[in-house]
Short mmCIF file of C-alpha atoms and ligand atoms in Angstrom, two decimals:
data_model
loop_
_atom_site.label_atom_id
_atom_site.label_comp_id
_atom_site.label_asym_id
_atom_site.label_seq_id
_atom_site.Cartn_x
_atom_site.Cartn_y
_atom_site.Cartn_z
CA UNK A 1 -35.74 -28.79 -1.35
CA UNK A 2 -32.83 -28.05 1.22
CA UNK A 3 -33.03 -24.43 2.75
CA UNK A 4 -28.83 -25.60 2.84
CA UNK A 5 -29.16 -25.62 -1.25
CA UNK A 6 -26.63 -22.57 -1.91
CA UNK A 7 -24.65 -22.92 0.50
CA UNK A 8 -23.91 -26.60 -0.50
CA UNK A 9 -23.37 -25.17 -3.91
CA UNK A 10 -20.68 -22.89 -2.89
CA UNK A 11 -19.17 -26.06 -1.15
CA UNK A 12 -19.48 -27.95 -4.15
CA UNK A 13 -17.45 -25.53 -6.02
CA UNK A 14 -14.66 -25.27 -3.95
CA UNK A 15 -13.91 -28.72 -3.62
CA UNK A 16 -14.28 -29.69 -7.64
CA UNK A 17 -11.95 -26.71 -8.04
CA UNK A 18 -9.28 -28.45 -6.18
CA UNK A 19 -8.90 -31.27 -8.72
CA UNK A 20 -8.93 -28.62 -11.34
CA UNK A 21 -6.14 -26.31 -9.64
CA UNK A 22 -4.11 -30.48 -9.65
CA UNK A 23 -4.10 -30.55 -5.85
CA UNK A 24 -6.06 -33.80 -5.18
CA UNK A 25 -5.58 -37.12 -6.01
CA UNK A 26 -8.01 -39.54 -5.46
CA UNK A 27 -10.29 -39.00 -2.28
CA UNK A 28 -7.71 -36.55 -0.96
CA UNK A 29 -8.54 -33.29 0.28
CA UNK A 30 -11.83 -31.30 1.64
CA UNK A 31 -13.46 -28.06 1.25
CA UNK A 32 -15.86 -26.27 3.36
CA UNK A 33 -18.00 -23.04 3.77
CA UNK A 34 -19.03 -21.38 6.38
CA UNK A 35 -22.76 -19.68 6.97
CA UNK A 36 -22.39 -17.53 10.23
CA UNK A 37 -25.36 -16.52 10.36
CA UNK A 38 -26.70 -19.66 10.50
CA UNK A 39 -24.13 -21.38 12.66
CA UNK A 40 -23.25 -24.54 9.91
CA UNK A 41 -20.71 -25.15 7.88
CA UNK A 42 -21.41 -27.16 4.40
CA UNK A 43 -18.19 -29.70 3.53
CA UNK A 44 -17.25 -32.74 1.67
CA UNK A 45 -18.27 -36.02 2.54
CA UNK A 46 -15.90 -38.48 3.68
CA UNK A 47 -14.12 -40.77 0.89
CA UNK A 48 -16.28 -40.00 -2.51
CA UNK A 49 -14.28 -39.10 -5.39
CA UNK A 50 -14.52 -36.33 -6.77
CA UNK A 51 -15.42 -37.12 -10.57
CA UNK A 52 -18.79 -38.47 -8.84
CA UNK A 53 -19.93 -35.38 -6.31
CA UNK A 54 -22.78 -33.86 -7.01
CA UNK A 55 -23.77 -30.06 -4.84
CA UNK A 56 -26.55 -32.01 -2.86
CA UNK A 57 -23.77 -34.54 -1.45
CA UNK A 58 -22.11 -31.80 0.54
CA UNK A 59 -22.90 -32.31 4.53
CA UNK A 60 -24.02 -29.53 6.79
CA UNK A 61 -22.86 -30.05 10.24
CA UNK A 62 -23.02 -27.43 13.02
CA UNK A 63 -20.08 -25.76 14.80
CA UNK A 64 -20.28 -28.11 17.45
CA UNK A 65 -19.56 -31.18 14.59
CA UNK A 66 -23.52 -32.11 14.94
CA UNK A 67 -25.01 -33.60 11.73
CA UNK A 68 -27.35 -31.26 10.28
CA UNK A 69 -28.70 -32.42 6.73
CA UNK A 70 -26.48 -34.84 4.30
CA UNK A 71 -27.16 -38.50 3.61
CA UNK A 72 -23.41 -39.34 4.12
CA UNK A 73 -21.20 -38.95 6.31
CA UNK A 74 -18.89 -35.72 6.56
CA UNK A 75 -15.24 -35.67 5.65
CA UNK A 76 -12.82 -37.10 8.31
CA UNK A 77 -11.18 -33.67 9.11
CA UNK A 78 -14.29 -31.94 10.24
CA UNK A 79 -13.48 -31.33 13.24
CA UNK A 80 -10.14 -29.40 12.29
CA UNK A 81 -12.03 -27.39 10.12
CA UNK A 82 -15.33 -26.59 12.80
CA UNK A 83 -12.36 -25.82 15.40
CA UNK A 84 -10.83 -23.46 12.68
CA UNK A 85 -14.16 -21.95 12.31
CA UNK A 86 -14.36 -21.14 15.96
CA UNK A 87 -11.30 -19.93 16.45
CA UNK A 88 -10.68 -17.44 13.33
CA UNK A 89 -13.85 -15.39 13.44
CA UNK A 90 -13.92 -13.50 10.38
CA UNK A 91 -13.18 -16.46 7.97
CA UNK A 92 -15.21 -17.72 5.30
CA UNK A 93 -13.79 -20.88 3.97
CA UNK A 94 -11.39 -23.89 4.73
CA UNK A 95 -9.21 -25.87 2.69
CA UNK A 96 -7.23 -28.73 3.48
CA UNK A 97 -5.31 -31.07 0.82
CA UNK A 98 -2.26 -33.40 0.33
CA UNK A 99 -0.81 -31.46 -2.79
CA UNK A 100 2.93 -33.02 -3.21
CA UNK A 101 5.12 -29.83 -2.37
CA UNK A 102 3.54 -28.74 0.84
CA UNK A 103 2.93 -32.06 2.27
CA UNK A 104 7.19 -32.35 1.13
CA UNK A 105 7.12 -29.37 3.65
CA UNK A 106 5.07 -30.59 5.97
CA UNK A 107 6.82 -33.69 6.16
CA UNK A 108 10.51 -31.91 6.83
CA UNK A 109 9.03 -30.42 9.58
CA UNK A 110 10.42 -27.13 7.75
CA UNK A 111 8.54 -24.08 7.90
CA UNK A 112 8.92 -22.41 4.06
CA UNK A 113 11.12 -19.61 4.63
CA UNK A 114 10.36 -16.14 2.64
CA UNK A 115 12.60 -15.84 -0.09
CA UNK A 116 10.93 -13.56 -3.01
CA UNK A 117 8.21 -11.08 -3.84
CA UNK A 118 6.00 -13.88 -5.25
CA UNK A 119 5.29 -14.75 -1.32
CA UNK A 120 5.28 -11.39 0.49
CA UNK A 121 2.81 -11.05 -2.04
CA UNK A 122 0.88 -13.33 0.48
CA UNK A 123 2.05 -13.20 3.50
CA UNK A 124 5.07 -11.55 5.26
CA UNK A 125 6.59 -14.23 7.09
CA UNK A 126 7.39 -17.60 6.78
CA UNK A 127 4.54 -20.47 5.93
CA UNK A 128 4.46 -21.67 9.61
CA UNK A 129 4.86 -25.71 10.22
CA UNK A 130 3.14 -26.93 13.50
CA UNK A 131 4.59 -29.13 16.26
CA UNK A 132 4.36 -32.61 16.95
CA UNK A 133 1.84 -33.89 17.94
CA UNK A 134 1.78 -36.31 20.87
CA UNK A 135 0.93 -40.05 21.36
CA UNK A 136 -1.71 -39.60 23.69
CA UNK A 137 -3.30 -36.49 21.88
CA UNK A 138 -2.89 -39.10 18.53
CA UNK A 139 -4.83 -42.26 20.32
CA UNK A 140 -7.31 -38.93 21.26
CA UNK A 141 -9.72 -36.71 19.47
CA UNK A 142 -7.26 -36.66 16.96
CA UNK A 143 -8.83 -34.15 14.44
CA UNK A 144 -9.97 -32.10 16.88
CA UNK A 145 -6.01 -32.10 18.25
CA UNK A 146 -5.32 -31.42 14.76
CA UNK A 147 -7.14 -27.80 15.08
CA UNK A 148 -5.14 -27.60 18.21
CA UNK A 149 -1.69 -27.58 16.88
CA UNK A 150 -2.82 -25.15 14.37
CA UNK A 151 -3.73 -22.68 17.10
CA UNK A 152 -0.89 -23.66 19.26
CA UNK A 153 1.43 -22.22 16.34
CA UNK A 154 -0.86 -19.34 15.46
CA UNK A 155 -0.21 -18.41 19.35
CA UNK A 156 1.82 -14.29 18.08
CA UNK A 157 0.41 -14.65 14.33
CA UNK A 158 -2.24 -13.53 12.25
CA UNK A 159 -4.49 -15.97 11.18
CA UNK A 160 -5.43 -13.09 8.38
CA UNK A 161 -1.82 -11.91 7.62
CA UNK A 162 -0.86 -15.40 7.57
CA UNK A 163 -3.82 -17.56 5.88
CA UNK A 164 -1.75 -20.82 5.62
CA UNK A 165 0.15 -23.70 7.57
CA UNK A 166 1.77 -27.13 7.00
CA UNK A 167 0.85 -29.37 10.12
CA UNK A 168 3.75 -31.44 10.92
CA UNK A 169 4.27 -35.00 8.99
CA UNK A 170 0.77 -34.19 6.79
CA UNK A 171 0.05 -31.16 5.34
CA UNK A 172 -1.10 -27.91 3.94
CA UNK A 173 -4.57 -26.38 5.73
CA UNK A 174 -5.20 -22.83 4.00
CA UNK A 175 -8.77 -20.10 4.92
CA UNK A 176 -9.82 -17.17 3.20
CA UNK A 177 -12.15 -14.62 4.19
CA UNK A 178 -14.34 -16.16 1.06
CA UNK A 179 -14.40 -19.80 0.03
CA UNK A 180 -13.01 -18.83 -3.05
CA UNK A 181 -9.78 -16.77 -1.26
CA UNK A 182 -9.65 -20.37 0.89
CA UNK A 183 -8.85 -22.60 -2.37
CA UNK A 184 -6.73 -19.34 -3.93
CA UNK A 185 -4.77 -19.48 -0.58
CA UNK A 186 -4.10 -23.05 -0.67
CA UNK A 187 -3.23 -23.22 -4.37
CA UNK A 188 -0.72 -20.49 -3.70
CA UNK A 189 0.53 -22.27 -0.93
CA UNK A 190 1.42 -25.28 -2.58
CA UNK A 191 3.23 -22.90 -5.43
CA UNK A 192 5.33 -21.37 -2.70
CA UNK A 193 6.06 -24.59 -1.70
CA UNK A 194 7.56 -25.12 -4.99
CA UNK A 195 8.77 -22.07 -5.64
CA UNK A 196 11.05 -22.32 -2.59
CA UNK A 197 12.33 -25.85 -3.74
CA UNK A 198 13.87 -24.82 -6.51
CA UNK A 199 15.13 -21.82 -5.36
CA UNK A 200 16.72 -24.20 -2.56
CA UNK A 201 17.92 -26.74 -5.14
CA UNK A 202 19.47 -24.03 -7.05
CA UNK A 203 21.06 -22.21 -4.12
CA UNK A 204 20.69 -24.09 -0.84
CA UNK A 205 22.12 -21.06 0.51
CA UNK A 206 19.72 -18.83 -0.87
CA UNK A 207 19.18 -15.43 1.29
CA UNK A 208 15.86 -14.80 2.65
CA UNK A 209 13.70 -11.51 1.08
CA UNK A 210 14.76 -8.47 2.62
CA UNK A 211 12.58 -7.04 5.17
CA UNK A 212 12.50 -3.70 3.08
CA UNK A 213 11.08 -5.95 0.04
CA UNK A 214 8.49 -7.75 2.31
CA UNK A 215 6.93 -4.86 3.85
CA UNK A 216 6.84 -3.28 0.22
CA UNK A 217 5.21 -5.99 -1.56
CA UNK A 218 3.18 -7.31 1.37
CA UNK A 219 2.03 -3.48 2.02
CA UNK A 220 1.53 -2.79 -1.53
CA UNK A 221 -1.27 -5.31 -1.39
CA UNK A 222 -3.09 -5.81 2.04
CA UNK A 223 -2.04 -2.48 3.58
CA UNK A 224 -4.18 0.14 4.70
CA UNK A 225 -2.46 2.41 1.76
CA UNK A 226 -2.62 -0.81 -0.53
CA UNK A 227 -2.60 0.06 -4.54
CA UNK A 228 -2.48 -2.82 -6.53
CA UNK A 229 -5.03 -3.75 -9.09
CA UNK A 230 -8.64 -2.28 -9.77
CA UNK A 231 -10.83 -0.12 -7.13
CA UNK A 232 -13.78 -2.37 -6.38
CA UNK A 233 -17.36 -1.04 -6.88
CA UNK A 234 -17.20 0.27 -3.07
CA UNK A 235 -14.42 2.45 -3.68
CA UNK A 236 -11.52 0.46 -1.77
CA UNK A 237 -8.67 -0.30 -3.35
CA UNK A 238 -8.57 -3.81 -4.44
CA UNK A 239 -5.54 -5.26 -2.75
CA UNK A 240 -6.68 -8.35 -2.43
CA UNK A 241 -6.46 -10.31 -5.54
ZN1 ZN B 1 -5.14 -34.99 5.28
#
C-alpha cells in the first residue's frame, strides 16, 4: 500500500470538491496538498475527468517537480503550484481553476477592486491581476514562468493577507494554510468576482469600501484582536472561518 495513501486522500478531496462548489468544467482545474515534512506534494493528474478519479490516481511529485509515486502523469500546472510551494512557506494547499467570473477578470487584465464587507472579509485589498507575460518566457518553462508572475506581483503583498490572484489572460490561482482553506479561498474568489460584476453593472461608478470598513471587517476576522465566530478547542479566537 502507498506510505502517500492519506495524503493522496486529502488531494482527492479537494479536487472532487471543486466540481461540487461548480468551478470546473470538464478536465479544468487542479488541486494539490502539500506534506512538508516530507518534501512532496500530492496533485491531480493531467486531463482525467473528474467523475472518474479515484484517491490512488493523485501523483506525488517532489518540490523540485520529480515524479515520486503515481501511474500517470501529473497535472500540467505543476510546476506553478511546486514554485508556489517554495515560495509561500507556511501554506498548505493550492488551487487553480477556470471558474467563468475570475477567468472574466483575469482576462480584462482588471484587478477586482474592494467594494463591500463581503471581501474585506477576505482580504483587504484588491484581488491582484499579474502582468503579461512575455513571448520568450511563453516559448519557455512556461508553468514554471507562470509561478513567476505570481511572485513578481506578490513583490509588497501578503501572500497570507492576500490568498488569491487572477494571472493575466487565464485565471484564478487561490492557497490556504489547509487544503481545505485553498478550495474555500478559491470558491470565494470566484464569488467576489461576481459579486463585483454586478455591483459594476449596476453602478459602473460604484465607490470602493472605505478604508475605515476594510480594516473593521478585515480586523474583525484575521486580526490579532479578531472576534468573529466560535473559540477553537485551543483557546484562540476563531477568526478564520
Ligand atoms: Zn489553467
Amino acid at each position: 500500500m502507498s506510505s502517500y495513501r492519506d495524503l493522496k486522500e486529502i488531494a482527492w478531496e479537494c479536487n472532487m470538491q471543486l466540481p461540487r462548489l461548480g468551478l470546473v468544467l470538464h478536465t479544468f482545474g487542479n488541486a494539490s496538498v502539500i506534506d512538508r515534512a516530507r518534501g512532496v506534494v500530492a496533485i491531480k493528474p493531467s486531463g482525467l475527468p473528474y467523475a472518474e478519479l479515484v484517491a490512488e490516481d493523485m501523483v506525488i511529485v517532489d518540490l523540485q517537480n520529480n515524479p515520486v509515486e503515481g501511474k500517470y502523469r501529473p497535472s500540467s500546472d505543476t510546476k506553478t503550484h511546486t514554485l508556489l510551494y517554495r515560495s509561500f512557506a507556511s501554506i498548505g494547499g493550492v488551487v487553480h481553476t477556470h471558474s467563468p467570473y475570475a477567468v472574466a477578470w483575469a482576462q480584462a487584465r482588471r484587478p477586482v477592486p474592494i467594494l463591500g464587507t463581503t471581501h474585506a472579509d477576505h482580504l483587504p485589498c484588491d484581488i491582484p491581476c499579474t502582468g503579461e507575460m512575455s513571448d520568450a518566457l511563453i516559448a519557455g518553462d512556461y508553468e514554471e514562468e507562470t509561478g513567476k508572475l505570481i511572485l513578481e506581483r506578490f513583490k509588497g503583498l501578503s501572500y497570507r493577507e492576500t490568498p488569491m490572484v487572477l494571472v493575466a489572460g487565464h485565471g484564478p490561482f487561490a492557497w490556504g494554510e489547509t487544503p481545505e482553506r485553498a478550495v474555500y479561498n478559491c470558491s470565494m474568489l470566484e464569488e467576489l468576482c461576481r459579486i463585483a460584476t454586478l455591483t459594476l453593472e449596476i453602478n459602473p461608478d460604484a465607490p470602493r469600501l472605505k478604508q475605515t470598513l476594510i480594516d473593521k471587517h478585515y480586523q474583525r476576522k484575521h486580526g490579532p484582536a479578531s472576534y468573529y465566530g466560535q473559540e477553537n478547542p485551543d483557546g484562540k479566537t476563531g477568526g478564520k472561518q
